[in-house]
């Protein structure tokens, strides 16, 4: 069973088969059914590969309208133009009076057109109630697994600030999120191992035998950093330490 517009494209109704002069074979079963709201019924769909060919129309049949039976001087190939227009208007009127959700056919199109989307008032209220219930459940449930965290009565008794500060994950999901965070950090560390590996190995070597190494403080302020420019001309005299009368630096 398919809704309108969802059936496989290769399947055909009897009318569509008749347009190409084919009909269901003897004993052939429908491949599927399609439910059309504005007709309020279901229609059988047939596989054209299993259908058989129909006898060609005679010249008289080709010039006769299949609806009103009027004979025309030229072939009409089915219904005449007047019958086609009348059938199109009938279908449009039926669709305008039919709810697209529940399939109820009204006497006038007013109950359907007033509320939009081709739905009647009852269906529109039912869908709106469903949206409100869904929104209420989502706001009171875990954002990850949708397990209800707060009963409706407890949630209604909470003030807006308490609702905003409420925990939006259950304990199981909090644990799973923490595990995912730790695993993501491990993956990031493994991705950076090419950079961190030599540094970690160097630190482990120093920690294994700290007496064999000496760590020097090599931090130099930027304003006293010696460069090639500071050691030439005025820079050399600026950074040359003063000497006393014996020639020793003070």
mmCIF file of C-alpha atoms in Angstrom, residues 2-185:
data_model
loop_
_atom_site.group_PDB
_atom_site.id
_atom_site.type_symbol
_atom_site.label_atom_id
_atom_site.label_comp_id
_atom_site.label_asym_id
_atom_site.label_seq_id
_atom_site.Cartn_x
_atom_site.Cartn_y
_atom_site.Cartn_z
ATOM 1 C CA UNK A 2 1.441 3.360 -1.034
ATOM 2 C CA UNK A 3 0.225 6.902 -0.546
ATOM 3 C CA UNK A 4 -0.240 9.141 -3.537
ATOM 4 C CA UNK A 5 3.078 9.994 -5.207
ATOM 5 C CA UNK A 6 5.103 7.285 -3.411
ATOM 6 C CA UNK A 7 4.376 4.266 -5.602
ATOM 7 C CA UNK A 8 7.063 2.887 -7.969
ATOM 8 C CA UNK A 9 7.096 4.735 -11.267
ATOM 9 C CA UNK A 10 6.894 1.621 -13.466
ATOM 10 C CA UNK A 11 3.521 0.458 -12.067
ATOM 11 C CA UNK A 12 0.346 1.443 -13.932
ATOM 12 C CA UNK A 13 -3.376 1.678 -13.242
ATOM 13 C CA UNK A 14 -5.889 0.050 -15.572
ATOM 14 C CA UNK A 15 -6.585 3.433 -17.146
ATOM 15 C CA UNK A 16 -2.887 3.970 -17.838
ATOM 16 C CA UNK A 17 -2.604 0.460 -19.271
ATOM 17 C CA UNK A 18 -5.616 1.086 -21.510
ATOM 18 C CA UNK A 19 -3.998 4.256 -22.868
ATOM 19 C CA UNK A 20 -1.269 2.072 -24.416
ATOM 20 C CA UNK A 21 -3.756 -0.666 -25.403
ATOM 21 C CA UNK A 22 -2.808 -3.161 -22.711
ATOM 22 C CA UNK A 23 -4.815 -4.858 -19.949
ATOM 23 C CA UNK A 24 -4.092 -7.147 -16.970
ATOM 24 C CA UNK A 25 -3.644 -10.762 -17.979
ATOM 25 C CA UNK A 26 -6.033 -13.480 -16.817
ATOM 26 C CA UNK A 27 -5.182 -14.363 -13.229
ATOM 27 C CA UNK A 28 -2.733 -11.476 -12.847
ATOM 28 C CA UNK A 29 -2.739 -9.989 -9.340
ATOM 29 C CA UNK A 30 -2.136 -6.290 -8.549
ATOM 30 C CA UNK A 31 1.484 -5.533 -7.708
ATOM 31 C CA UNK A 32 0.523 -2.820 -5.186
ATOM 32 C CA UNK A 33 -2.194 -0.397 -4.177
ATOM 33 C CA UNK A 34 -2.184 3.385 -3.931
ATOM 34 C CA UNK A 35 -4.504 5.284 -1.580
ATOM 35 C CA UNK A 36 -5.764 8.625 -2.844
ATOM 36 C CA UNK A 37 -7.324 10.884 -0.216
ATOM 37 C CA UNK A 38 -9.420 13.023 -2.527
ATOM 38 C CA UNK A 39 -11.029 9.892 -4.013
ATOM 39 C CA UNK A 40 -11.392 8.262 -0.591
ATOM 40 C CA UNK A 41 -10.456 4.850 -1.938
ATOM 41 C CA UNK A 42 -7.525 2.751 -3.102
ATOM 42 C CA UNK A 43 -6.510 1.920 -6.664
ATOM 43 C CA UNK A 44 -4.776 -1.215 -7.876
ATOM 44 C CA UNK A 45 -1.419 -0.890 -9.613
ATOM 45 C CA UNK A 46 -0.353 -3.411 -12.232
ATOM 46 C CA UNK A 47 2.969 -4.491 -13.673
ATOM 47 C CA UNK A 48 2.926 -3.608 -17.402
ATOM 48 C CA UNK A 49 5.429 -6.378 -18.177
ATOM 49 C CA UNK A 50 2.852 -8.996 -17.191
ATOM 50 C CA UNK A 51 -0.053 -7.276 -18.985
ATOM 51 C CA UNK A 52 -1.266 -8.480 -22.360
ATOM 52 C CA UNK A 53 -1.986 -6.497 -25.493
ATOM 53 C CA UNK A 54 -5.527 -5.441 -26.325
ATOM 54 C CA UNK A 55 -7.192 -5.738 -29.715
ATOM 55 C CA UNK A 56 -6.625 -2.588 -31.816
ATOM 56 C CA UNK A 57 -9.509 -0.144 -31.950
ATOM 57 C CA UNK A 58 -11.599 -0.006 -35.058
ATOM 58 C CA UNK A 59 -12.080 3.212 -36.984
ATOM 59 C CA UNK A 60 -15.548 3.638 -35.459
ATOM 60 C CA UNK A 61 -14.265 3.101 -31.919
ATOM 61 C CA UNK A 62 -11.493 5.644 -32.378
ATOM 62 C CA UNK A 63 -14.069 8.291 -33.357
ATOM 63 C CA UNK A 64 -16.455 7.534 -30.449
ATOM 64 C CA UNK A 65 -16.179 9.216 -27.036
ATOM 65 C CA UNK A 66 -15.887 6.569 -24.338
ATOM 66 C CA UNK A 67 -17.797 8.747 -21.839
ATOM 67 C CA UNK A 68 -20.761 10.311 -23.634
ATOM 68 C CA UNK A 69 -20.766 7.958 -26.651
ATOM 69 C CA UNK A 70 -20.911 10.771 -29.200
ATOM 70 C CA UNK A 71 -19.519 9.964 -32.663
ATOM 71 C CA UNK A 72 -17.044 12.472 -34.084
ATOM 72 C CA UNK A 73 -15.747 12.855 -37.652
ATOM 73 C CA UNK A 74 -12.142 12.610 -36.405
ATOM 74 C CA UNK A 75 -10.532 10.204 -33.895
ATOM 75 C CA UNK A 76 -10.837 11.319 -30.263
ATOM 76 C CA UNK A 77 -8.828 8.453 -28.696
ATOM 77 C CA UNK A 78 -10.916 8.081 -25.561
ATOM 78 C CA UNK A 79 -12.905 11.000 -24.121
ATOM 79 C CA UNK A 80 -13.829 14.072 -26.070
ATOM 80 C CA UNK A 81 -12.775 17.555 -25.007
ATOM 81 C CA UNK A 82 -16.093 18.366 -23.300
ATOM 82 C CA UNK A 83 -15.984 15.185 -21.239
ATOM 83 C CA UNK A 84 -12.319 15.740 -20.346
ATOM 84 C CA UNK A 85 -13.102 19.258 -19.059
ATOM 85 C CA UNK A 86 -16.115 18.011 -17.097
ATOM 86 C CA UNK A 87 -14.045 15.236 -15.504
ATOM 87 C CA UNK A 88 -11.219 17.667 -14.644
ATOM 88 C CA UNK A 89 -13.682 20.039 -12.941
ATOM 89 C CA UNK A 90 -15.246 17.147 -11.022
ATOM 90 C CA UNK A 91 -11.848 15.989 -9.777
ATOM 91 C CA UNK A 92 -10.811 19.513 -8.788
ATOM 92 C CA UNK A 93 -14.085 20.029 -6.882
ATOM 93 C CA UNK A 94 -13.715 16.682 -5.117
ATOM 94 C CA UNK A 95 -10.143 17.433 -4.126
ATOM 95 C CA UNK A 96 -11.073 20.892 -2.790
ATOM 96 C CA UNK A 97 -13.716 19.293 -0.536
ATOM 97 C CA UNK A 98 -11.501 16.434 0.706
ATOM 98 C CA UNK A 99 -9.195 16.633 3.723
ATOM 99 C CA UNK A 100 -5.701 15.629 2.634
ATOM 100 C CA UNK A 101 -5.008 13.979 5.997
ATOM 101 C CA UNK A 102 -8.063 11.985 7.079
ATOM 102 C CA UNK A 103 -9.768 11.759 3.674
ATOM 103 C CA UNK A 104 -13.133 13.127 4.870
ATOM 104 C CA UNK A 105 -15.223 14.565 2.027
ATOM 105 C CA UNK A 106 -17.215 17.683 2.967
ATOM 106 C CA UNK A 107 -20.170 19.232 1.205
ATOM 107 C CA UNK A 108 -18.355 22.525 0.672
ATOM 108 C CA UNK A 109 -14.622 23.319 0.401
ATOM 109 C CA UNK A 110 -14.796 25.867 3.265
ATOM 110 C CA UNK A 111 -13.763 23.490 6.125
ATOM 111 C CA UNK A 112 -10.716 22.406 4.133
ATOM 112 C CA UNK A 113 -9.551 25.696 2.609
ATOM 113 C CA UNK A 114 -9.898 27.755 5.792
ATOM 114 C CA UNK A 115 -7.123 26.047 7.766
ATOM 115 C CA UNK A 116 -4.505 25.622 5.045
ATOM 116 C CA UNK A 117 -2.503 22.583 3.863
ATOM 117 C CA UNK A 118 -5.728 20.989 2.652
ATOM 118 C CA UNK A 119 -6.586 19.750 6.171
ATOM 119 C CA UNK A 120 -9.824 20.052 8.078
ATOM 120 C CA UNK A 121 -10.111 21.642 11.524
ATOM 121 C CA UNK A 122 -10.087 18.301 13.362
ATOM 122 C CA UNK A 123 -6.851 17.175 11.688
ATOM 123 C CA UNK A 124 -5.242 20.558 12.219
ATOM 124 C CA UNK A 125 -6.083 20.463 15.950
ATOM 125 C CA UNK A 126 -4.843 16.877 16.229
ATOM 126 C CA UNK A 127 -1.504 17.730 14.625
ATOM 127 C CA UNK A 128 -1.137 20.852 16.759
ATOM 128 C CA UNK A 129 -1.814 18.816 19.917
ATOM 129 C CA UNK A 130 0.805 16.303 18.792
ATOM 130 C CA UNK A 131 3.332 19.094 18.254
ATOM 131 C CA UNK A 132 2.678 20.462 21.759
ATOM 132 C CA UNK A 133 3.055 17.023 23.360
ATOM 133 C CA UNK A 134 6.254 16.360 21.426
ATOM 134 C CA UNK A 135 7.708 19.726 22.422
ATOM 135 C CA UNK A 136 6.852 19.071 26.071
ATOM 136 C CA UNK A 137 8.520 15.661 26.006
ATOM 137 C CA UNK A 138 11.633 16.966 24.258
ATOM 138 C CA UNK A 139 12.142 19.774 26.797
ATOM 139 C CA UNK A 140 11.868 17.303 29.697
ATOM 140 C CA UNK A 141 13.939 14.483 28.215
ATOM 141 C CA UNK A 142 17.597 13.632 27.750
ATOM 142 C CA UNK A 143 18.927 15.336 24.638
ATOM 143 C CA UNK A 144 20.850 12.191 23.669
ATOM 144 C CA UNK A 145 18.645 9.153 24.363
ATOM 145 C CA UNK A 146 15.274 10.942 24.914
ATOM 146 C CA UNK A 147 14.730 9.290 28.301
ATOM 147 C CA UNK A 148 12.315 11.382 30.352
ATOM 148 C CA UNK A 149 14.201 13.181 33.141
ATOM 149 C CA UNK A 150 11.392 15.183 34.786
ATOM 150 C CA UNK A 151 7.722 14.233 35.201
ATOM 151 C CA UNK A 152 5.253 16.738 33.848
ATOM 152 C CA UNK A 153 4.057 17.787 37.308
ATOM 153 C CA UNK A 154 7.611 18.347 38.584
ATOM 154 C CA UNK A 155 8.533 20.251 35.428
ATOM 155 C CA UNK A 156 5.489 22.503 35.725
ATOM 156 C CA UNK A 157 6.397 23.298 39.351
ATOM 157 C CA UNK A 158 9.911 24.446 38.371
ATOM 158 C CA UNK A 159 10.534 28.101 37.668
ATOM 159 C CA UNK A 160 12.034 29.231 34.381
ATOM 160 C CA UNK A 161 15.525 29.641 35.877
ATOM 161 C CA UNK A 162 15.475 26.107 37.265
ATOM 162 C CA UNK A 163 14.332 24.760 33.909
ATOM 163 C CA UNK A 164 17.188 26.562 32.145
ATOM 164 C CA UNK A 165 19.746 25.192 34.634
ATOM 165 C CA UNK A 166 18.395 21.626 34.549
ATOM 166 C CA UNK A 167 20.654 18.780 33.471
ATOM 167 C CA UNK A 168 19.817 17.815 29.905
ATOM 168 C CA UNK A 169 21.575 14.421 29.945
ATOM 169 C CA UNK A 170 20.955 11.313 31.990
ATOM 170 C CA UNK A 171 23.751 9.649 33.991
ATOM 171 C CA UNK A 172 24.389 6.994 31.354
ATOM 172 C CA UNK A 173 24.696 9.590 28.598
ATOM 173 C CA UNK A 174 26.988 11.762 30.771
ATOM 174 C CA UNK A 175 29.276 8.767 31.240
ATOM 175 C CA UNK A 176 29.200 7.994 27.513
ATOM 176 C CA UNK A 177 29.964 11.635 26.637
ATOM 177 C CA UNK A 178 32.925 11.648 29.049
ATOM 178 C CA UNK A 179 34.248 8.427 27.526
ATOM 179 C CA UNK A 180 33.937 9.925 24.042
ATOM 180 C CA UNK A 181 35.798 13.049 25.198
ATOM 181 C CA UNK A 182 38.636 10.955 26.669
ATOM 182 C CA UNK A 183 38.838 8.828 23.539
ATOM 183 C CA UNK A 184 38.897 11.935 21.337
ATOM 184 C CA UNK A 185 41.763 13.334 23.448
#
